[in-house]
CSV table of C-alpha atoms in Angstrom, one decimal:
chain,number,residue,atom,x,y,z
A,5,UNK,CA,34.9,-8.5,274.3
A,6,UNK,CA,37.0,-11.6,272.6
A,7,UNK,CA,39.6,-10.6,271.1
A,8,UNK,CA,41.7,-11.2,268.3
A,9,UNK,CA,44.4,-13.2,267.0
A,10,UNK,CA,47.4,-12.1,267.4
A,11,UNK,CA,48.3,-11.0,263.9
A,12,UNK,CA,45.7,-8.3,263.6
A,13,UNK,CA,45.7,-4.8,264.4
A,14,UNK,CA,43.1,-3.6,266.4
A,15,UNK,CA,41.8,-0.8,264.3
A,16,UNK,CA,40.7,-4.6,262.2
A,17,UNK,CA,40.0,-6.6,264.8
A,18,UNK,CA,37.2,-3.5,265.9
A,19,UNK,CA,36.2,-3.3,262.0
A,20,UNK,CA,35.1,-6.8,262.3
A,21,UNK,CA,33.5,-6.4,264.8
A,22,UNK,CA,31.9,-3.4,264.0
A,23,UNK,CA,30.2,-3.3,260.8
A,24,UNK,CA,28.7,-0.2,261.5
A,25,UNK,CA,31.8,1.8,262.5
A,26,UNK,CA,33.9,2.5,259.7
A,27,UNK,CA,37.4,2.2,259.8
A,28,UNK,CA,38.2,5.8,259.6
A,29,UNK,CA,35.2,6.3,262.5
A,30,UNK,CA,36.7,3.7,264.8
A,31,UNK,CA,40.6,5.9,264.1
A,32,UNK,CA,38.9,8.5,265.9
A,33,UNK,CA,37.4,6.7,268.5
A,34,UNK,CA,40.7,5.0,268.9
A,35,UNK,CA,42.3,8.7,269.0
A,36,UNK,CA,39.8,9.9,271.2
A,37,UNK,CA,41.0,7.2,273.6
A,38,UNK,CA,37.4,5.9,273.9
A,39,UNK,CA,38.9,2.1,272.7
A,40,UNK,CA,40.5,0.4,276.0
A,41,UNK,CA,42.2,-1.9,276.4
A,42,UNK,CA,42.7,-4.1,279.7
A,43,UNK,CA,41.5,-0.7,280.7
A,44,UNK,CA,44.6,1.5,278.8
A,45,UNK,CA,43.9,4.0,276.3
A,46,UNK,CA,44.8,1.7,272.6
A,47,UNK,CA,47.0,2.1,270.0
A,48,UNK,CA,45.4,1.3,266.3
A,49,UNK,CA,48.2,-0.3,265.6
A,50,UNK,CA,47.9,-2.7,269.3
A,51,UNK,CA,48.0,-6.2,268.2
A,52,UNK,CA,45.1,-7.6,271.3
A,53,UNK,CA,46.2,-10.8,272.6
A,54,UNK,CA,44.1,-14.0,273.1
A,55,UNK,CA,41.9,-12.7,277.2
A,56,UNK,CA,42.3,-8.6,276.7
A,57,UNK,CA,39.3,-6.8,277.8
A,58,UNK,CA,38.7,-4.4,274.7
A,59,UNK,CA,35.9,-1.8,275.2
A,60,UNK,CA,33.9,1.0,273.0
A,61,UNK,CA,32.9,3.9,273.7
A,62,UNK,CA,30.6,5.0,271.1
A,63,UNK,CA,29.7,8.3,271.7
A,64,UNK,CA,25.5,9.3,270.1
A,65,UNK,CA,26.5,11.4,266.7
A,66,UNK,CA,26.7,15.1,267.1
A,67,UNK,CA,24.5,17.0,265.7
A,68,UNK,CA,25.8,18.7,262.7
A,69,UNK,CA,27.0,22.8,262.0
A,70,UNK,CA,24.7,23.6,259.6
A,71,UNK,CA,21.3,24.8,259.9
A,72,UNK,CA,18.5,22.3,258.5
A,73,UNK,CA,16.1,24.0,255.7
A,74,UNK,CA,12.7,23.3,255.4
A,75,UNK,CA,12.8,23.6,251.5
A,76,UNK,CA,11.1,20.9,249.6
A,77,UNK,CA,12.7,17.2,248.6
A,78,UNK,CA,10.9,14.7,246.1
A,79,UNK,CA,11.8,11.6,248.7
A,80,UNK,CA,11.3,8.5,245.9
A,81,UNK,CA,12.6,5.8,248.4
A,82,UNK,CA,13.0,5.8,252.1
A,83,UNK,CA,14.4,3.8,255.0
A,84,UNK,CA,16.7,3.4,258.2
A,85,UNK,CA,19.6,2.8,256.0
A,86,UNK,CA,19.3,4.7,252.3
A,87,UNK,CA,16.5,7.5,250.8
A,88,UNK,CA,17.0,7.9,247.0
A,89,UNK,CA,16.3,11.2,246.1
A,90,UNK,CA,14.9,13.0,242.6
A,91,UNK,CA,16.6,16.1,243.0
A,92,UNK,CA,15.6,19.2,241.4
A,93,UNK,CA,17.6,21.4,238.3
A,94,UNK,CA,19.3,24.5,240.3
A,95,UNK,CA,20.3,22.6,244.1
A,96,UNK,CA,23.2,22.1,244.6
A,97,UNK,CA,24.2,19.4,246.6
A,98,UNK,CA,26.7,20.3,249.2
A,99,UNK,CA,27.4,23.1,250.7
A,100,UNK,CA,30.6,24.8,249.6
A,101,UNK,CA,31.9,28.3,248.7
A,102,UNK,CA,28.9,30.5,247.6
A,103,UNK,CA,26.4,27.4,248.6
A,104,UNK,CA,26.1,28.0,252.2
A,105,UNK,CA,22.1,27.7,251.7
A,106,UNK,CA,19.7,26.0,249.9
A,107,UNK,CA,21.8,22.9,249.1
A,108,UNK,CA,20.1,19.5,249.5
A,109,UNK,CA,22.5,18.6,252.5
A,110,UNK,CA,20.2,21.2,254.2
A,111,UNK,CA,16.9,19.9,252.9
A,112,UNK,CA,18.1,16.5,253.8
A,113,UNK,CA,18.5,17.9,257.8
A,114,UNK,CA,15.1,18.9,257.8
A,115,UNK,CA,13.2,16.3,256.0
A,116,UNK,CA,15.3,13.3,258.1
A,117,UNK,CA,14.8,12.9,261.5
A,118,UNK,CA,17.1,9.7,262.0
A,119,UNK,CA,20.1,10.0,261.1
A,120,UNK,CA,22.3,8.1,262.9
A,121,UNK,CA,25.3,10.3,261.1
A,122,UNK,CA,28.2,9.8,259.5
A,123,UNK,CA,31.7,9.6,261.1
A,124,UNK,CA,30.2,10.9,264.3
A,125,UNK,CA,27.9,13.6,263.1
A,126,UNK,CA,24.4,13.7,262.6
A,127,UNK,CA,24.2,14.3,258.9
A,128,UNK,CA,23.2,12.7,255.7
A,129,UNK,CA,26.3,10.8,253.9
A,130,UNK,CA,25.9,11.7,249.7
A,131,UNK,CA,26.8,8.6,248.4
A,132,UNK,CA,27.9,10.5,244.6
A,133,UNK,CA,27.1,13.4,243.1
A,134,UNK,CA,24.7,15.5,240.7
A,135,UNK,CA,25.7,18.8,239.0
A,136,UNK,CA,23.9,21.5,240.4
A,137,UNK,CA,21.8,22.0,236.7
A,138,UNK,CA,21.3,18.2,236.6
A,139,UNK,CA,18.2,17.0,237.6
A,140,UNK,CA,17.3,13.4,239.0
A,141,UNK,CA,18.1,10.2,241.2
A,142,UNK,CA,20.6,10.1,243.8
A,143,UNK,CA,21.7,7.7,246.9
A,144,UNK,CA,21.8,9.1,250.5
A,145,UNK,CA,23.1,7.2,253.6
A,146,UNK,CA,21.9,7.7,256.7
A,147,UNK,CA,24.7,6.1,258.5
A,148,UNK,CA,28.6,5.0,258.3
A,149,UNK,CA,27.7,1.1,257.2
A,150,UNK,CA,25.1,2.3,254.9
A,151,UNK,CA,27.2,4.7,253.5
A,152,UNK,CA,30.5,2.1,253.0
A,153,UNK,CA,28.2,-0.1,251.5
A,154,UNK,CA,27.3,2.0,249.1
A,155,UNK,CA,30.3,3.7,248.3
A,156,UNK,CA,32.0,0.0,247.6
A,157,UNK,CA,29.2,-1.3,245.4
A,158,UNK,CA,29.8,2.0,243.1
A,159,UNK,CA,33.6,1.5,243.2
A,160,UNK,CA,32.9,-1.6,241.8
A,161,UNK,CA,30.9,-0.9,239.4
A,162,UNK,CA,27.5,-2.6,241.1
A,163,UNK,CA,24.9,0.3,241.0
A,164,UNK,CA,23.9,1.0,237.4
A,165,UNK,CA,23.2,4.5,236.2
A,166,UNK,CA,21.6,5.6,233.3
A,167,UNK,CA,20.8,9.2,232.2
A,168,UNK,CA,19.3,11.0,229.7
A,169,UNK,CA,20.6,13.3,227.3
A,170,UNK,CA,20.6,15.5,224.2
A,171,UNK,CA,23.6,16.5,221.7
A,172,UNK,CA,24.6,17.8,219.0
A,173,UNK,CA,24.8,16.7,215.9
A,174,UNK,CA,24.2,12.7,215.7
A,175,UNK,CA,26.2,9.9,217.0
A,176,UNK,CA,27.7,7.9,214.2
A,177,UNK,CA,26.5,4.8,215.6
A,178,UNK,CA,23.2,3.5,217.6
A,179,UNK,CA,25.5,2.9,220.0
A,180,UNK,CA,28.7,4.3,221.3
A,181,UNK,CA,30.9,3.3,223.9
A,182,UNK,CA,33.7,5.9,225.1
A,183,UNK,CA,36.6,5.4,227.1
A,184,UNK,CA,38.6,8.3,227.8
A,185,UNK,CA,40.2,9.1,230.7
A,186,UNK,CA,39.5,12.4,232.3
A,187,UNK,CA,41.4,14.9,234.7
A,188,UNK,CA,41.3,18.6,235.6
A,189,UNK,CA,42.0,20.7,232.2
A,190,UNK,CA,45.2,22.1,231.7
A,191,UNK,CA,44.0,25.3,230.1
A,192,UNK,CA,40.7,25.7,231.9
A,193,UNK,CA,41.5,24.1,235.5
A,194,UNK,CA,37.7,25.4,237.0
A,195,UNK,CA,36.8,22.8,233.7
A,196,UNK,CA,37.2,18.9,233.4
A,197,UNK,CA,38.8,17.7,230.0
A,198,UNK,CA,40.5,14.1,228.9
A,199,UNK,CA,43.6,13.8,229.7
A,200,UNK,CA,46.3,11.1,229.5
A,201,UNK,CA,47.7,11.2,232.5
A,202,UNK,CA,43.3,11.0,233.9
A,203,UNK,CA,41.6,8.7,235.2
A,204,UNK,CA,39.6,5.9,234.2
A,205,UNK,CA,36.4,6.7,232.8
A,206,UNK,CA,33.9,5.1,230.5
A,207,UNK,CA,30.7,6.2,229.0
A,208,UNK,CA,28.2,4.2,227.0
A,209,UNK,CA,25.7,6.2,225.0
A,210,UNK,CA,22.5,4.9,223.3
A,211,UNK,CA,20.6,6.9,220.3
A,212,UNK,CA,16.8,6.8,221.9
A,213,UNK,CA,16.1,9.8,219.2
A,214,UNK,CA,17.2,11.3,216.5
A,215,UNK,CA,16.4,15.2,215.9
A,216,UNK,CA,17.0,16.7,213.1
A,217,UNK,CA,20.7,19.1,214.5
A,218,UNK,CA,20.9,16.8,217.7
A,219,UNK,CA,20.1,13.0,219.3
A,220,UNK,CA,18.5,12.5,222.4
A,221,UNK,CA,20.7,9.4,224.3
A,222,UNK,CA,20.8,7.5,227.5
A,223,UNK,CA,24.4,7.2,229.2
A,224,UNK,CA,25.4,4.4,231.1
A,225,UNK,CA,28.0,5.1,233.6
A,226,UNK,CA,30.5,2.8,234.3
A,227,UNK,CA,32.8,4.8,236.2
A,228,UNK,CA,31.8,8.6,238.0
A,229,UNK,CA,33.5,11.4,237.5
A,230,UNK,CA,33.2,14.5,237.8
A,231,UNK,CA,30.9,15.9,234.2
A,232,UNK,CA,32.2,12.7,233.2
A,233,UNK,CA,29.1,12.7,230.3
A,234,UNK,CA,29.4,16.2,229.2
A,235,UNK,CA,33.2,16.0,229.0
A,236,UNK,CA,32.8,12.2,226.9
A,237,UNK,CA,30.1,14.0,224.5
A,238,UNK,CA,32.6,17.2,224.4
A,239,UNK,CA,35.5,14.6,223.2
A,240,UNK,CA,33.6,13.0,220.3
A,241,UNK,CA,32.2,16.3,218.9
A,242,UNK,CA,28.7,16.3,220.3
A,243,UNK,CA,28.2,18.4,223.5
A,244,UNK,CA,25.3,18.6,226.0
A,245,UNK,CA,22.4,20.7,224.6
A,246,UNK,CA,22.0,23.6,226.9
A,247,UNK,CA,25.1,23.1,228.4
A,248,UNK,CA,26.6,26.5,228.9
A,249,UNK,CA,29.8,25.6,230.6
A,250,UNK,CA,31.1,22.8,227.5
A,251,UNK,CA,28.5,23.4,225.1
A,252,UNK,CA,28.0,27.7,224.3
A,253,UNK,CA,28.0,28.2,221.0
A,254,UNK,CA,27.9,24.6,219.4
A,255,UNK,CA,24.9,26.0,217.6
A,256,UNK,CA,26.7,27.6,215.4
A,257,UNK,CA,28.5,24.6,214.2
A,258,UNK,CA,25.2,23.5,212.3
A,259,UNK,CA,24.6,24.9,208.6
A,260,UNK,CA,22.2,25.4,206.1
A,261,UNK,CA,18.5,24.8,207.0
A,262,UNK,CA,19.0,23.5,210.2
A,263,UNK,CA,20.7,26.1,211.5
A,264,UNK,CA,17.3,27.9,212.6
A,265,UNK,CA,16.4,25.3,214.4
A,266,UNK,CA,19.2,24.3,216.5
A,267,UNK,CA,19.0,28.8,217.4
A,268,UNK,CA,16.0,27.8,218.6
A,269,UNK,CA,16.9,24.7,220.3
A,270,UNK,CA,18.8,27.0,222.2
A,271,UNK,CA,16.2,29.3,223.1
A,272,UNK,CA,14.1,26.4,224.0
A,273,UNK,CA,16.1,24.7,226.2
A,274,UNK,CA,16.1,26.4,230.0
A,275,UNK,CA,19.5,24.3,231.3
A,276,UNK,CA,21.4,21.5,230.8
A,277,UNK,CA,19.5,19.1,229.0
A,278,UNK,CA,21.0,16.0,231.5
A,279,UNK,CA,19.4,14.2,233.2
A,280,UNK,CA,19.5,11.2,236.2
A,281,UNK,CA,17.0,8.9,234.9
A,282,UNK,CA,17.6,5.4,236.7
A,283,UNK,CA,19.2,3.8,239.4
A,284,UNK,CA,19.8,0.4,240.0
A,285,UNK,CA,21.6,-1.2,243.4
A,286,UNK,CA,21.5,-3.6,246.1
A,287,UNK,CA,20.5,-2.5,249.5
A,288,UNK,CA,23.7,-2.5,251.7
A,289,UNK,CA,22.2,-4.2,254.6
A,290,UNK,CA,19.2,-6.4,253.3
A,291,UNK,CA,20.7,-7.0,249.4
A,292,UNK,CA,17.8,-6.1,248.4
A,293,UNK,CA,17.1,-5.8,244.5
A,294,UNK,CA,16.2,-2.1,244.4
A,295,UNK,CA,15.0,0.1,240.8
A,296,UNK,CA,13.8,3.7,240.4
A,297,UNK,CA,13.2,5.5,237.6
A,298,UNK,CA,12.3,9.7,236.7
A,299,UNK,CA,10.8,10.8,233.9
A,300,UNK,CA,11.9,13.4,232.4
A,301,UNK,CA,10.9,16.5,234.4
A,302,UNK,CA,8.6,19.5,232.8
A,303,UNK,CA,11.0,21.4,231.2
A,304,UNK,CA,12.9,18.7,229.0
A,305,UNK,CA,10.0,16.9,228.4
A,306,UNK,CA,9.0,20.3,226.7
A,307,UNK,CA,11.8,20.8,225.0
A,308,UNK,CA,11.8,17.4,223.5
A,309,UNK,CA,8.0,17.2,222.9
A,310,UNK,CA,9.4,20.4,220.7
A,311,UNK,CA,12.6,18.8,219.0
A,312,UNK,CA,9.9,15.5,218.2
A,313,UNK,CA,7.6,17.5,216.6
A,314,UNK,CA,10.2,19.3,214.8
A,315,UNK,CA,12.1,16.6,213.5
A,316,UNK,CA,9.6,15.3,211.0
A,317,UNK,CA,9.2,12.1,212.9
């Protein structure tokens, strides 16, 4: 293999020569002794010189320790590099404490047969997450190069993500930008909150429909923080309808003739009214511009139909 200039570290050089491998994967291969310079195991900080012989052994991706599960999935797009999945409400994305089976990852391991592996393990790469009770479109990478490209696009705000949400009360404007930093709540450690020292977070809201005591909105993420839409709406006094973490009891703030309507909306809504409805991005390998849309699922569609029909227009 042709060596880099003497100023280039080995790990940086290999990253430029092997676009399918992440820097962390290259570091792992070096640590495992699978990268040789002139037949000798290399160090990642080593600087190869002109004329050096550099060899790299990339082993076949290891099987995941997780057991594939034949869980039905709605895969709306699949190619050699990535998938777009329409996740149902109630499905957890990643295995975790209390969720050791039945997750999206378990389902993907069963349905996708050509995973080349993320970080040396034959598993899907979840590019961004959706909460368990949020439905809609989600990006999945099949290999390191795709995962790295999509993650970089997210960081650069080049992936457009638009949600449909129902929120209590009425926004003061048809279009509203909420720019408020988010972090772990200092009083409820299982929740997120607007905190002064939190990470930058921006969400653009647009009202689609005005119901009697709630709005139907689009929410476009400019950043992707945990629970961002839910916490931003709570912070301006309009929590998501059906949100049992951030919106419980919000209907009690509705007074007058709309109070009974609000109570019925709670009864009608089976889970948080939040759905990832649109996803646009450039393919990380081909550069093709892709857009996918997902209509409201049946449970939220029926809620919206009821709210619309009882709101006088």
